[in-house]
Short mmCIF file of N, CA, C and O in Angstrom, two decimals:
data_model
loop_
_atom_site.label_atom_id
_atom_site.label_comp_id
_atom_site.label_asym_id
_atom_site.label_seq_id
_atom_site.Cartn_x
_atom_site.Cartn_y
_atom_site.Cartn_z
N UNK A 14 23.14 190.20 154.24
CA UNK A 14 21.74 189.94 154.42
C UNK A 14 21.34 188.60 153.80
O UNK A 14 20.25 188.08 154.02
N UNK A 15 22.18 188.15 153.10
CA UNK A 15 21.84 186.79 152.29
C UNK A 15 21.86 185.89 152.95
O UNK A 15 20.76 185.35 153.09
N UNK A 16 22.88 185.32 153.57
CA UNK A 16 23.45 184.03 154.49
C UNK A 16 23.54 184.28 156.22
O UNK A 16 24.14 185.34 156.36
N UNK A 17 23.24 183.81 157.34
CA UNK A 17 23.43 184.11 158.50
C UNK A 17 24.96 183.37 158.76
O UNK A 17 25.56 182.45 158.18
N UNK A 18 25.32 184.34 160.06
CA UNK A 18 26.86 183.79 160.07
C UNK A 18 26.92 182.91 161.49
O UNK A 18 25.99 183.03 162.29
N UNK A 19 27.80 182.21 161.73
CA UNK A 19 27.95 181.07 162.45
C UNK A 19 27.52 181.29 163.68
O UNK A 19 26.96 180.43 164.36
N UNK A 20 27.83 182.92 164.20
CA UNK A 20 27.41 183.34 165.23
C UNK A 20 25.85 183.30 165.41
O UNK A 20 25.35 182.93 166.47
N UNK A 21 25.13 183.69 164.38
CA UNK A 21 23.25 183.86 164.35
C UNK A 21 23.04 182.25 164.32
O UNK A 21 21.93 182.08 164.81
N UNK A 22 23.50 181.18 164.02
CA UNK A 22 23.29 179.70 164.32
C UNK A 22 23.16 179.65 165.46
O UNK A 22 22.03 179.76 165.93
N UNK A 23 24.46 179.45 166.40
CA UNK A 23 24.55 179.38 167.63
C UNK A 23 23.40 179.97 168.62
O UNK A 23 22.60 179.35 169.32
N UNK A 24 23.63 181.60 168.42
CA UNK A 24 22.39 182.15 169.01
C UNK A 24 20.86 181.48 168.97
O UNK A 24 19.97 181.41 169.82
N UNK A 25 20.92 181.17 168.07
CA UNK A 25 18.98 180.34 167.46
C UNK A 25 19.42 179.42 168.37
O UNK A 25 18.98 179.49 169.52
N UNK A 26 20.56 178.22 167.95
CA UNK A 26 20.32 176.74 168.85
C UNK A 26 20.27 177.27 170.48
O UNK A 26 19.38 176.87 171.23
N UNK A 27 21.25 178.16 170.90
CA UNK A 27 20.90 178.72 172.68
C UNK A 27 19.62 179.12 172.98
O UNK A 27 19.45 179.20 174.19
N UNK A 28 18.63 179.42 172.28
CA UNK A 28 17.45 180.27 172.34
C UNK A 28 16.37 178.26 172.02
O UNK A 28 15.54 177.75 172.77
N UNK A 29 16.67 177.97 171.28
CA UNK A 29 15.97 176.57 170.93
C UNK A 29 15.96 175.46 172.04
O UNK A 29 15.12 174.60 172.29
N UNK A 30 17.05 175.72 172.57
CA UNK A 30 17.75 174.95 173.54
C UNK A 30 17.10 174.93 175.29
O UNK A 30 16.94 174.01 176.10
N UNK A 31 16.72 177.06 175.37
CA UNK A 31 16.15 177.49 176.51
C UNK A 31 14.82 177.33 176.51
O UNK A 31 14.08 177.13 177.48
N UNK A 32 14.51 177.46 175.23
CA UNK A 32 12.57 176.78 174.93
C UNK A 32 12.55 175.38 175.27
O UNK A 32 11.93 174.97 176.26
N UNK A 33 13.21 174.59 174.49
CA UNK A 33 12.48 173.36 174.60
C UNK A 33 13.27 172.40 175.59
O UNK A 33 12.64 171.53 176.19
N UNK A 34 15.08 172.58 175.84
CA UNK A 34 15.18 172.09 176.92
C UNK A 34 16.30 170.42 176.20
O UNK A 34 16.11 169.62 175.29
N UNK A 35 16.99 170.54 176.84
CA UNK A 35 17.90 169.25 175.87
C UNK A 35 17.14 168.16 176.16
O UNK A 35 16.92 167.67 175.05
N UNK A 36 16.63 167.51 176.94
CA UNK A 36 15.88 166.54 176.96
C UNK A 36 15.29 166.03 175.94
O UNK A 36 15.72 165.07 175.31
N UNK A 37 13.67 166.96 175.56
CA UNK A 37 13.22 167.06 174.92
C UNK A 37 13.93 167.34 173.34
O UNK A 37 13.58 166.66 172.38
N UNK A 38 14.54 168.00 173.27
CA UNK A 38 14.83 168.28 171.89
C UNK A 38 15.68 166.56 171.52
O UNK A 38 15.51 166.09 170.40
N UNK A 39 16.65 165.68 172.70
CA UNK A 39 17.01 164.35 172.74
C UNK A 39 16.09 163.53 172.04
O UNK A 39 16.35 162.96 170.98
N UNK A 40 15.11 163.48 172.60
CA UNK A 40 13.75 162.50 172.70
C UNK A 40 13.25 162.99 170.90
O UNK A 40 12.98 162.24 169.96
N UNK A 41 13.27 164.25 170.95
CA UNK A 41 12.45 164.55 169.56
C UNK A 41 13.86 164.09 168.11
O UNK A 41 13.59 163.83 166.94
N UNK A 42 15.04 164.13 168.63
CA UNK A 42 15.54 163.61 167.47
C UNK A 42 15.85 161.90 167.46
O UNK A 42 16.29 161.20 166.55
N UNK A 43 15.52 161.62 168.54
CA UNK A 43 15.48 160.03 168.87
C UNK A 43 14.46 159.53 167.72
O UNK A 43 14.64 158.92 166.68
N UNK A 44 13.34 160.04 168.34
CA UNK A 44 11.96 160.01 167.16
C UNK A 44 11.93 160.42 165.95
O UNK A 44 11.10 159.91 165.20
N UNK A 45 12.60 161.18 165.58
CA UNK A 45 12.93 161.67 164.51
C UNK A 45 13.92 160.54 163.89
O UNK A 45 13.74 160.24 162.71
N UNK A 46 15.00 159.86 164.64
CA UNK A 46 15.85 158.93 163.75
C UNK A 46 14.83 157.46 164.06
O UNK A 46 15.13 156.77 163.08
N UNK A 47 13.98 156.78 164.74
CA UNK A 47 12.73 155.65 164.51
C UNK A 47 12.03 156.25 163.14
O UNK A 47 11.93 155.41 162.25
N UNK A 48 11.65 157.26 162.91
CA UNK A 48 10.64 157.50 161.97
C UNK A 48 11.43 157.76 160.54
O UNK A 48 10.77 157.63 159.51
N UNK A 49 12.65 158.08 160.45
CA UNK A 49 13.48 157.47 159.16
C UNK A 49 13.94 156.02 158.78
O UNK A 49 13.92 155.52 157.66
N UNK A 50 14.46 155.29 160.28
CA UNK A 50 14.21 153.80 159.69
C UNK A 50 13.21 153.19 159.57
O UNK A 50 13.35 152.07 159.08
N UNK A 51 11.72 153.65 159.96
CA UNK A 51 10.95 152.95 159.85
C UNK A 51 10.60 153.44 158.17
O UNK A 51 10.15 152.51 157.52
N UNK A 52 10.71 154.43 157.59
CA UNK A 52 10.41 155.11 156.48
C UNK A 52 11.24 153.79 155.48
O UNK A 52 10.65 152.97 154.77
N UNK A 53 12.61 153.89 155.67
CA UNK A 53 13.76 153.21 154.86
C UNK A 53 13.25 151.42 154.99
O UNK A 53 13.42 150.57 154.12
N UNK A 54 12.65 151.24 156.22
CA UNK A 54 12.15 149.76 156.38
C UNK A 54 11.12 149.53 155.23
O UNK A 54 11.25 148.68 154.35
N UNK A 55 10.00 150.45 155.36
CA UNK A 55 8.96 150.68 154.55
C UNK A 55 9.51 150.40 153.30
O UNK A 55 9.28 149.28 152.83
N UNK A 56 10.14 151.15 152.71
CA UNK A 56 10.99 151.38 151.39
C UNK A 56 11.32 150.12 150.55
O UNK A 56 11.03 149.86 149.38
N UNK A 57 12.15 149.26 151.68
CA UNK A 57 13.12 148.17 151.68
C UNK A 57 12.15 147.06 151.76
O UNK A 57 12.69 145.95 151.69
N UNK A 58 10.96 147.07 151.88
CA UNK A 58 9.86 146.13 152.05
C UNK A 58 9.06 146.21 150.43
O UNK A 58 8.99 145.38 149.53
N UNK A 59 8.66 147.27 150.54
CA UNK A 59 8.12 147.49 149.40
C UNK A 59 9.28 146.80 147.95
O UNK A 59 8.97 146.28 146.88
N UNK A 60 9.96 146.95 148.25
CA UNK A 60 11.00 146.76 146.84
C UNK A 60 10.96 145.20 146.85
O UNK A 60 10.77 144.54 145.83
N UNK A 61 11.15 144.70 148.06
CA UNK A 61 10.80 143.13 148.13
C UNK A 61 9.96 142.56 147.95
O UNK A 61 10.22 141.41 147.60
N UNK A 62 8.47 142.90 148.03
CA UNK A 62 7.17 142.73 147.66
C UNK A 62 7.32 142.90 145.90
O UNK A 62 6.80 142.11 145.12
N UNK A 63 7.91 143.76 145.61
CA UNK A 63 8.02 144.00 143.90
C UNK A 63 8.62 142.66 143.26
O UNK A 63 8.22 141.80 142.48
N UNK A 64 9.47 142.84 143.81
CA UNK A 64 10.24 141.77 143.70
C UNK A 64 9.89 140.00 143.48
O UNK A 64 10.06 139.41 142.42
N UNK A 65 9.49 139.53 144.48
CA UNK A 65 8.57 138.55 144.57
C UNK A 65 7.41 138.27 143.84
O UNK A 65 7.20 137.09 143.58
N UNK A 66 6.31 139.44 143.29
CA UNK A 66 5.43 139.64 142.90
C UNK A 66 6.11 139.46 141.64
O UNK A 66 5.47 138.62 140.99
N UNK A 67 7.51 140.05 140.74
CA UNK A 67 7.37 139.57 139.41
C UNK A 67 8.18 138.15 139.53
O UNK A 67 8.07 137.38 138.57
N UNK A 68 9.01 137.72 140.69
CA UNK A 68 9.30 135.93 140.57
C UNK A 68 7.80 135.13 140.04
O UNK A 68 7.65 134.16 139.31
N UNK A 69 6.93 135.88 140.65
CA UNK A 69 5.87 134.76 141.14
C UNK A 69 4.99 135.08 140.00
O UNK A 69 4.31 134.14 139.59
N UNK A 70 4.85 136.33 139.34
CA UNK A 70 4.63 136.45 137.18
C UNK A 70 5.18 135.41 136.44
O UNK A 70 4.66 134.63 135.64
N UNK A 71 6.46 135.53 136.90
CA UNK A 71 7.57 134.95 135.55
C UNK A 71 7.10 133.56 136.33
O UNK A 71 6.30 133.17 135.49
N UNK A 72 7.08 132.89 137.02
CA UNK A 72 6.90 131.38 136.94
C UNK A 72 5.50 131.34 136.68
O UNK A 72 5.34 130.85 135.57
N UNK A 73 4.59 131.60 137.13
CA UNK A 73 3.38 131.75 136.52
C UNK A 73 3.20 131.35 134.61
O UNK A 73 2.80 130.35 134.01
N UNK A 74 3.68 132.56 134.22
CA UNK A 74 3.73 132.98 132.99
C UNK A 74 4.22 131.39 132.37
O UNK A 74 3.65 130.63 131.59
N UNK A 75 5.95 131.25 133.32
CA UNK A 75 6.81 129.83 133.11
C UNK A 75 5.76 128.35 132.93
O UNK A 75 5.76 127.57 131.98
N UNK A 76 4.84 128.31 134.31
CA UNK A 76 3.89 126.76 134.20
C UNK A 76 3.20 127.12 132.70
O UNK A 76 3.24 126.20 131.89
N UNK A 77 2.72 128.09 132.36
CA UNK A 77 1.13 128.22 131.54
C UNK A 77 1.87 127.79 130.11
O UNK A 77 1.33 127.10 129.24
N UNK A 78 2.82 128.17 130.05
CA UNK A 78 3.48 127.96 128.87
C UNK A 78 4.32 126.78 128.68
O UNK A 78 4.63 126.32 127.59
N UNK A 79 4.75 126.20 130.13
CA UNK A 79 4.76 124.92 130.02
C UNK A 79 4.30 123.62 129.84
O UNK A 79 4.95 122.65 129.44
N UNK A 80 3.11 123.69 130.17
CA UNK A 80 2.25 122.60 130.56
C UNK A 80 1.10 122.74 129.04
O UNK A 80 0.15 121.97 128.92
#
């Protein structure tokens, strides 16, 4: 009763499969893999913006104390 066995998988994906149809279920993990790289883009942007933002402190900080 704890774990389902390989057989109750299968059954669900044949039953998932007759609902929604391979097409569709195609298309929905298509979208599903755009909306993780766009997530990881997001991510990978943000860290670069951090990034830049303390170059552009530290020289800041660098003129005031220079000049």
């Amino acid at each position: 009763m704890g774990s389902f066995s390989i057989w109750h998988w299968l059954i669900v994906l044949v039953i998932v499969m007759l609902v929604f149809g391979t097409k569709k279920l195609g298309n929905m993990g298509s979208d599903l893999g755009k909306a993780v790289k766009g997530f990881k883009d997001g991510v990978k942007g943000a860290e670069e913006e951090k990034k830049d933002a303390a170059i552009d402190v530290q020289a800041k900080e660098k003129d005031k104390s220079g000049s």
